Amino acid sequence: MKGWQITKPGELTELSTEEIIENSTYSKVKTTKALITLSDVLRYNGEIKSKGVVLGSYGIGFITEPGINLFDIEKGTRVYIEPSANCEECYNCNNNDPQKCSDLQIAGEDFHGFLRDFVQTDSNHLFKLPDSVSDVSALFIEHVSLALKIIDKLNIKKGDHVVILGANNLGNIIAQILIYYQAIPIVLEQDEENIEIAKKSGIYYIFSNKDEWYKEIHNITGGRMAECIIYITDAGLPLKTAFTLAGYNTPIAFTGTSFESTNFSTATANKKQLNIMFISSGYGYTASSINLLANDAINFSYMKINSLKYEDVPAYFNELNERFEKGEKIYETVVELE
């Protein structure tokens, strides 16, 4: 196996090791594409502590050595590799409830991510990809899973008005899935490029002027305001805005592909007795997400997604880190590993 490993903040080294499959349920996957996200940049610069592992948040590939499995995954099968794993040690894991794991392990942070040529993992962590699901859309399965988990946890129903703070790729995907389920997303964003992408993607209610946000939501909902609010942590909008726009006891979901360290006042949230939850993983929703993608529920045509060759990864991370330090946008990047 070879891959780009963090050796210290701001430094990547090409790791090269020999791996032997010791468990009959493990399969070997030739990684073909990996996705770099903001989380990878924060691990690279040390803001998110990593265990010195290979980066790459999400990955796909094809089976080269199949292990024992129950899902008809054979040699040559194109698969998505689950980017999370339950810890197998906490109370919930030891009581047959791994979806409530209190120490979920994350690829690129707790174990090797997908910027490597081969992955060996339990066959239960592999999901067969239909031919109708493109490689690029497959790399966004976790984004879709986050959306489905949010809809589930917030109990969003047909006709509900849902405010989304942020129209980056994740916010765009969440809005499109809400439309698919006939809810009504109201997207708030200040970046003009993201706004244009959202409009082209079929999102109708999207507003840029923060001074008019409360008025716009009031008019659309007939004064009732939104049933719930989704705050995208990666989008860079003021966190206090979520509390300001919320009504009494409004549920608010904080989500993102990364969670940067931040400080905020809870005074407004306490006064309004807001129901706040944090949703950072779509673990358990992967199969449902693949079905949505197979049914063309999401349009990726206009989203900003960069591409990169494997050998250019170290220089690219330096560039991404410089952008981050300047407060510039970080878009997801597909890395070609073949």
Short mmCIF file of N, CA and C in Angstrom, two decimals, residues 105-195:
data_model
loop_
_atom_site.label_atom_id
_atom_site.label_comp_id
_atom_site.label_asym_id
_atom_site.label_seq_id
_atom_site.Cartn_x
_atom_site.Cartn_y
_atom_site.Cartn_z
N GLN A 105 -15.32 6.17 14.72
CA GLN A 105 -14.01 6.33 14.14
C GLN A 105 -14.14 6.84 12.69
N ILE A 106 -13.31 7.82 12.34
CA ILE A 106 -13.47 8.55 11.09
C ILE A 106 -12.24 8.33 10.19
N ALA A 107 -12.49 8.01 8.92
CA ALA A 107 -11.39 7.84 7.96
C ALA A 107 -10.62 9.15 7.79
N GLY A 108 -9.30 9.04 7.73
CA GLY A 108 -8.46 10.22 7.58
C GLY A 108 -8.15 10.91 8.88
N GLU A 109 -8.75 10.41 9.96
CA GLU A 109 -8.54 11.01 11.28
C GLU A 109 -8.15 9.95 12.31
N ASP A 110 -8.98 8.90 12.40
CA ASP A 110 -8.72 7.82 13.36
C ASP A 110 -8.11 6.59 12.70
N PHE A 111 -8.35 6.41 11.42
CA PHE A 111 -7.72 5.33 10.66
C PHE A 111 -7.44 5.83 9.25
N HIS A 112 -6.65 5.08 8.50
CA HIS A 112 -6.22 5.53 7.18
C HIS A 112 -7.40 5.91 6.29
N GLY A 113 -7.28 7.11 5.67
CA GLY A 113 -8.27 7.54 4.70
C GLY A 113 -7.99 6.93 3.33
N PHE A 114 -8.42 7.61 2.27
CA PHE A 114 -8.49 6.98 0.96
C PHE A 114 -7.53 7.54 -0.08
N LEU A 115 -6.57 8.37 0.35
CA LEU A 115 -5.53 8.82 -0.58
C LEU A 115 -4.43 7.77 -0.63
N ARG A 116 -4.81 6.56 -1.02
CA ARG A 116 -3.90 5.42 -1.09
C ARG A 116 -4.38 4.47 -2.18
N ASP A 117 -3.49 3.63 -2.64
CA ASP A 117 -3.81 2.81 -3.80
C ASP A 117 -4.68 1.60 -3.47
N PHE A 118 -4.56 1.05 -2.25
CA PHE A 118 -5.36 -0.11 -1.87
C PHE A 118 -5.94 0.07 -0.47
N VAL A 119 -7.12 -0.47 -0.28
CA VAL A 119 -7.79 -0.47 1.03
C VAL A 119 -8.18 -1.90 1.37
N GLN A 120 -7.89 -2.32 2.59
CA GLN A 120 -8.35 -3.61 3.08
C GLN A 120 -9.33 -3.35 4.22
N THR A 121 -10.53 -3.89 4.09
CA THR A 121 -11.56 -3.63 5.09
C THR A 121 -12.55 -4.77 5.12
N ASP A 122 -13.31 -4.83 6.21
CA ASP A 122 -14.35 -5.84 6.34
C ASP A 122 -15.36 -5.66 5.20
N SER A 123 -15.78 -6.75 4.61
CA SER A 123 -16.72 -6.69 3.49
C SER A 123 -18.02 -6.00 3.86
N ASN A 124 -18.38 -5.99 5.15
CA ASN A 124 -19.60 -5.31 5.59
C ASN A 124 -19.50 -3.79 5.42
N HIS A 125 -18.29 -3.27 5.22
CA HIS A 125 -18.09 -1.84 5.04
C HIS A 125 -18.08 -1.43 3.57
N LEU A 126 -18.38 -2.38 2.68
CA LEU A 126 -18.37 -2.11 1.24
C LEU A 126 -19.78 -2.13 0.69
N PHE A 127 -20.07 -1.20 -0.21
CA PHE A 127 -21.40 -1.09 -0.79
C PHE A 127 -21.28 -1.09 -2.31
N LYS A 128 -21.96 -2.04 -2.94
CA LYS A 128 -21.94 -2.15 -4.40
C LYS A 128 -22.61 -0.94 -5.03
N LEU A 129 -21.97 -0.37 -6.05
CA LEU A 129 -22.49 0.82 -6.71
C LEU A 129 -23.19 0.45 -8.02
N PRO A 130 -24.44 0.86 -8.19
CA PRO A 130 -25.13 0.62 -9.46
C PRO A 130 -24.44 1.36 -10.60
N ASP A 131 -24.58 0.85 -11.81
CA ASP A 131 -23.97 1.50 -12.97
C ASP A 131 -24.49 2.92 -13.16
N SER A 132 -25.72 3.18 -12.71
CA SER A 132 -26.33 4.51 -12.90
C SER A 132 -25.75 5.57 -11.96
N VAL A 133 -24.97 5.15 -10.96
CA VAL A 133 -24.36 6.11 -10.03
C VAL A 133 -22.94 6.40 -10.49
N SER A 134 -22.67 7.63 -10.88
CA SER A 134 -21.35 7.99 -11.39
C SER A 134 -20.32 7.97 -10.27
N ASP A 135 -19.04 7.93 -10.65
CA ASP A 135 -17.96 7.96 -9.67
C ASP A 135 -18.02 9.22 -8.81
N VAL A 136 -18.22 10.36 -9.45
CA VAL A 136 -18.22 11.62 -8.70
C VAL A 136 -19.37 11.67 -7.71
N SER A 137 -20.57 11.33 -8.15
CA SER A 137 -21.71 11.35 -7.22
C SER A 137 -21.53 10.35 -6.09
N ALA A 138 -20.89 9.21 -6.37
CA ALA A 138 -20.65 8.21 -5.33
C ALA A 138 -19.75 8.76 -4.22
N LEU A 139 -18.83 9.64 -4.58
CA LEU A 139 -17.95 10.22 -3.57
C LEU A 139 -18.68 11.17 -2.63
N PHE A 140 -19.92 11.53 -2.98
CA PHE A 140 -20.72 12.42 -2.13
C PHE A 140 -21.81 11.65 -1.37
N ILE A 141 -21.67 10.35 -1.28
CA ILE A 141 -22.66 9.54 -0.56
C ILE A 141 -22.78 9.98 0.89
N GLU A 142 -21.67 10.31 1.53
CA GLU A 142 -21.74 10.74 2.94
C GLU A 142 -22.51 12.05 3.06
N HIS A 143 -22.37 12.95 2.10
CA HIS A 143 -23.15 14.19 2.13
C HIS A 143 -24.65 13.88 2.07
N VAL A 144 -25.02 12.96 1.20
CA VAL A 144 -26.42 12.56 1.08
C VAL A 144 -26.89 11.88 2.37
N SER A 145 -26.03 11.06 2.94
CA SER A 145 -26.38 10.37 4.19
C SER A 145 -26.61 11.36 5.32
N LEU A 146 -25.78 12.40 5.38
CA LEU A 146 -25.99 13.45 6.38
C LEU A 146 -27.37 14.09 6.21
N ALA A 147 -27.73 14.37 4.96
CA ALA A 147 -29.05 14.96 4.70
C ALA A 147 -30.18 14.05 5.17
N LEU A 148 -30.08 12.77 4.86
CA LEU A 148 -31.13 11.83 5.26
C LEU A 148 -31.23 11.71 6.77
N LYS A 149 -30.09 11.71 7.44
CA LYS A 149 -30.11 11.63 8.91
C LYS A 149 -30.74 12.87 9.52
N ILE A 150 -30.43 14.04 8.95
CA ILE A 150 -31.02 15.28 9.44
C ILE A 150 -32.54 15.26 9.27
N ILE A 151 -33.00 14.85 8.09
CA ILE A 151 -34.45 14.76 7.85
C ILE A 151 -35.11 13.83 8.85
N ASP A 152 -34.45 12.74 9.15
CA ASP A 152 -34.96 11.76 10.11
C ASP A 152 -34.99 12.35 11.52
N LYS A 153 -33.85 12.90 11.97
CA LYS A 153 -33.75 13.38 13.35
C LYS A 153 -34.60 14.62 13.61
N LEU A 154 -34.78 15.47 12.60
CA LEU A 154 -35.63 16.66 12.75
C LEU A 154 -37.09 16.37 12.44
N ASN A 155 -37.34 15.14 11.98
CA ASN A 155 -38.72 14.73 11.65
C ASN A 155 -39.36 15.69 10.64
N ILE A 156 -38.59 16.01 9.59
CA ILE A 156 -39.07 16.92 8.56
C ILE A 156 -40.09 16.21 7.69
N LYS A 157 -41.21 16.89 7.43
CA LYS A 157 -42.31 16.29 6.69
C LYS A 157 -42.62 17.12 5.43
N LYS A 158 -43.42 16.53 4.57
CA LYS A 158 -43.88 17.21 3.35
C LYS A 158 -44.51 18.55 3.71
N GLY A 159 -44.08 19.60 3.01
CA GLY A 159 -44.64 20.93 3.23
C GLY A 159 -43.95 21.75 4.29
N ASP A 160 -43.03 21.15 5.06
CA ASP A 160 -42.32 21.90 6.10
C ASP A 160 -41.37 22.91 5.47
N HIS A 161 -41.30 24.09 6.08
CA HIS A 161 -40.32 25.10 5.68
C HIS A 161 -39.05 24.90 6.50
N VAL A 162 -37.94 24.73 5.80
CA VAL A 162 -36.66 24.44 6.46
C VAL A 162 -35.63 25.49 6.02
N VAL A 163 -35.10 26.25 6.97
CA VAL A 163 -34.06 27.22 6.67
C VAL A 163 -32.71 26.52 6.68
N ILE A 164 -31.94 26.73 5.60
CA ILE A 164 -30.57 26.19 5.52
C ILE A 164 -29.61 27.37 5.45
N LEU A 165 -28.72 27.44 6.42
CA LEU A 165 -27.72 28.49 6.45
C LEU A 165 -26.45 27.98 5.79
N GLY A 166 -26.27 28.34 4.51
CA GLY A 166 -25.10 27.91 3.76
C GLY A 166 -25.46 27.17 2.50
N ALA A 167 -24.88 27.57 1.36
CA ALA A 167 -25.17 26.94 0.07
C ALA A 167 -23.90 26.40 -0.57
N ASN A 168 -22.97 25.89 0.27
CA ASN A 168 -21.85 25.16 -0.32
C ASN A 168 -22.37 23.84 -0.87
N ASN A 169 -21.51 22.93 -1.28
CA ASN A 169 -22.00 21.69 -1.88
C ASN A 169 -22.89 20.90 -0.94
N LEU A 170 -22.54 20.85 0.35
CA LEU A 170 -23.39 20.12 1.30
C LEU A 170 -24.74 20.79 1.45
N GLY A 171 -24.77 22.10 1.61
CA GLY A 171 -26.04 22.81 1.73
C GLY A 171 -26.90 22.63 0.49
N ASN A 172 -26.27 22.66 -0.68
CA ASN A 172 -26.97 22.45 -1.95
C ASN A 172 -27.60 21.06 -1.99
N ILE A 173 -26.83 20.05 -1.60
CA ILE A 173 -27.34 18.67 -1.61
C ILE A 173 -28.51 18.51 -0.65
N ILE A 174 -28.38 19.07 0.55
CA ILE A 174 -29.48 18.97 1.53
C ILE A 174 -30.74 19.62 0.97
N ALA A 175 -30.59 20.79 0.37
CA ALA A 175 -31.76 21.49 -0.19
C ALA A 175 -32.42 20.67 -1.29
N GLN A 176 -31.63 20.08 -2.18
CA GLN A 176 -32.20 19.28 -3.26
C GLN A 176 -32.95 18.05 -2.72
N ILE A 177 -32.42 17.44 -1.68
CA ILE A 177 -33.09 16.26 -1.12
C ILE A 177 -34.38 16.66 -0.41
N LEU A 178 -34.38 17.82 0.24
CA LEU A 178 -35.62 18.31 0.84
C LEU A 178 -36.69 18.53 -0.23
N ILE A 179 -36.27 19.09 -1.37
CA ILE A 179 -37.22 19.27 -2.47
C ILE A 179 -37.73 17.92 -2.97
N TYR A 180 -36.84 16.94 -3.06
CA TYR A 180 -37.22 15.59 -3.50
C TYR A 180 -38.31 15.01 -2.60
N TYR A 181 -38.20 15.30 -1.30
CA TYR A 181 -39.21 14.81 -0.34
C TYR A 181 -40.35 15.80 -0.12
N GLN A 182 -40.41 16.82 -0.96
CA GLN A 182 -41.50 17.79 -1.00
C GLN A 182 -41.57 18.68 0.24
N ALA A 183 -40.44 18.88 0.90
CA ALA A 183 -40.33 19.94 1.90
C ALA A 183 -39.92 21.22 1.16
N ILE A 184 -39.85 22.34 1.87
CA ILE A 184 -39.58 23.63 1.23
C ILE A 184 -38.32 24.25 1.85
N PRO A 185 -37.16 24.09 1.19
CA PRO A 185 -35.94 24.70 1.73
C PRO A 185 -35.88 26.19 1.45
N ILE A 186 -35.43 26.95 2.43
CA ILE A 186 -35.16 28.38 2.27
C ILE A 186 -33.68 28.55 2.57
N VAL A 187 -32.89 28.81 1.54
CA VAL A 187 -31.44 28.80 1.67
C VAL A 187 -30.92 30.23 1.80
N LEU A 188 -30.05 30.43 2.77
CA LEU A 188 -29.44 31.73 3.02
C LEU A 188 -27.94 31.63 2.77
N GLU A 189 -27.42 32.56 1.97
CA GLU A 189 -26.01 32.49 1.56
C GLU A 189 -25.55 33.88 1.17
N GLN A 190 -24.26 34.17 1.36
CA GLN A 190 -23.73 35.47 0.98
C GLN A 190 -22.76 35.40 -0.19
N ASP A 191 -22.32 34.20 -0.54
CA ASP A 191 -21.38 34.04 -1.64
C ASP A 191 -22.15 33.94 -2.96
N GLU A 192 -21.87 34.86 -3.88
CA GLU A 192 -22.63 34.94 -5.13
C GLU A 192 -22.43 33.71 -6.01
N GLU A 193 -21.23 33.13 -6.01
CA GLU A 193 -20.99 31.95 -6.83
C GLU A 193 -21.85 30.78 -6.34
N ASN A 194 -21.90 30.58 -5.02
CA ASN A 194 -22.73 29.51 -4.46
C ASN A 194 -24.21 29.75 -4.74
N ILE A 195 -24.62 31.00 -4.72
CA ILE A 195 -26.03 31.34 -4.98
C ILE A 195 -26.40 30.98 -6.42
#
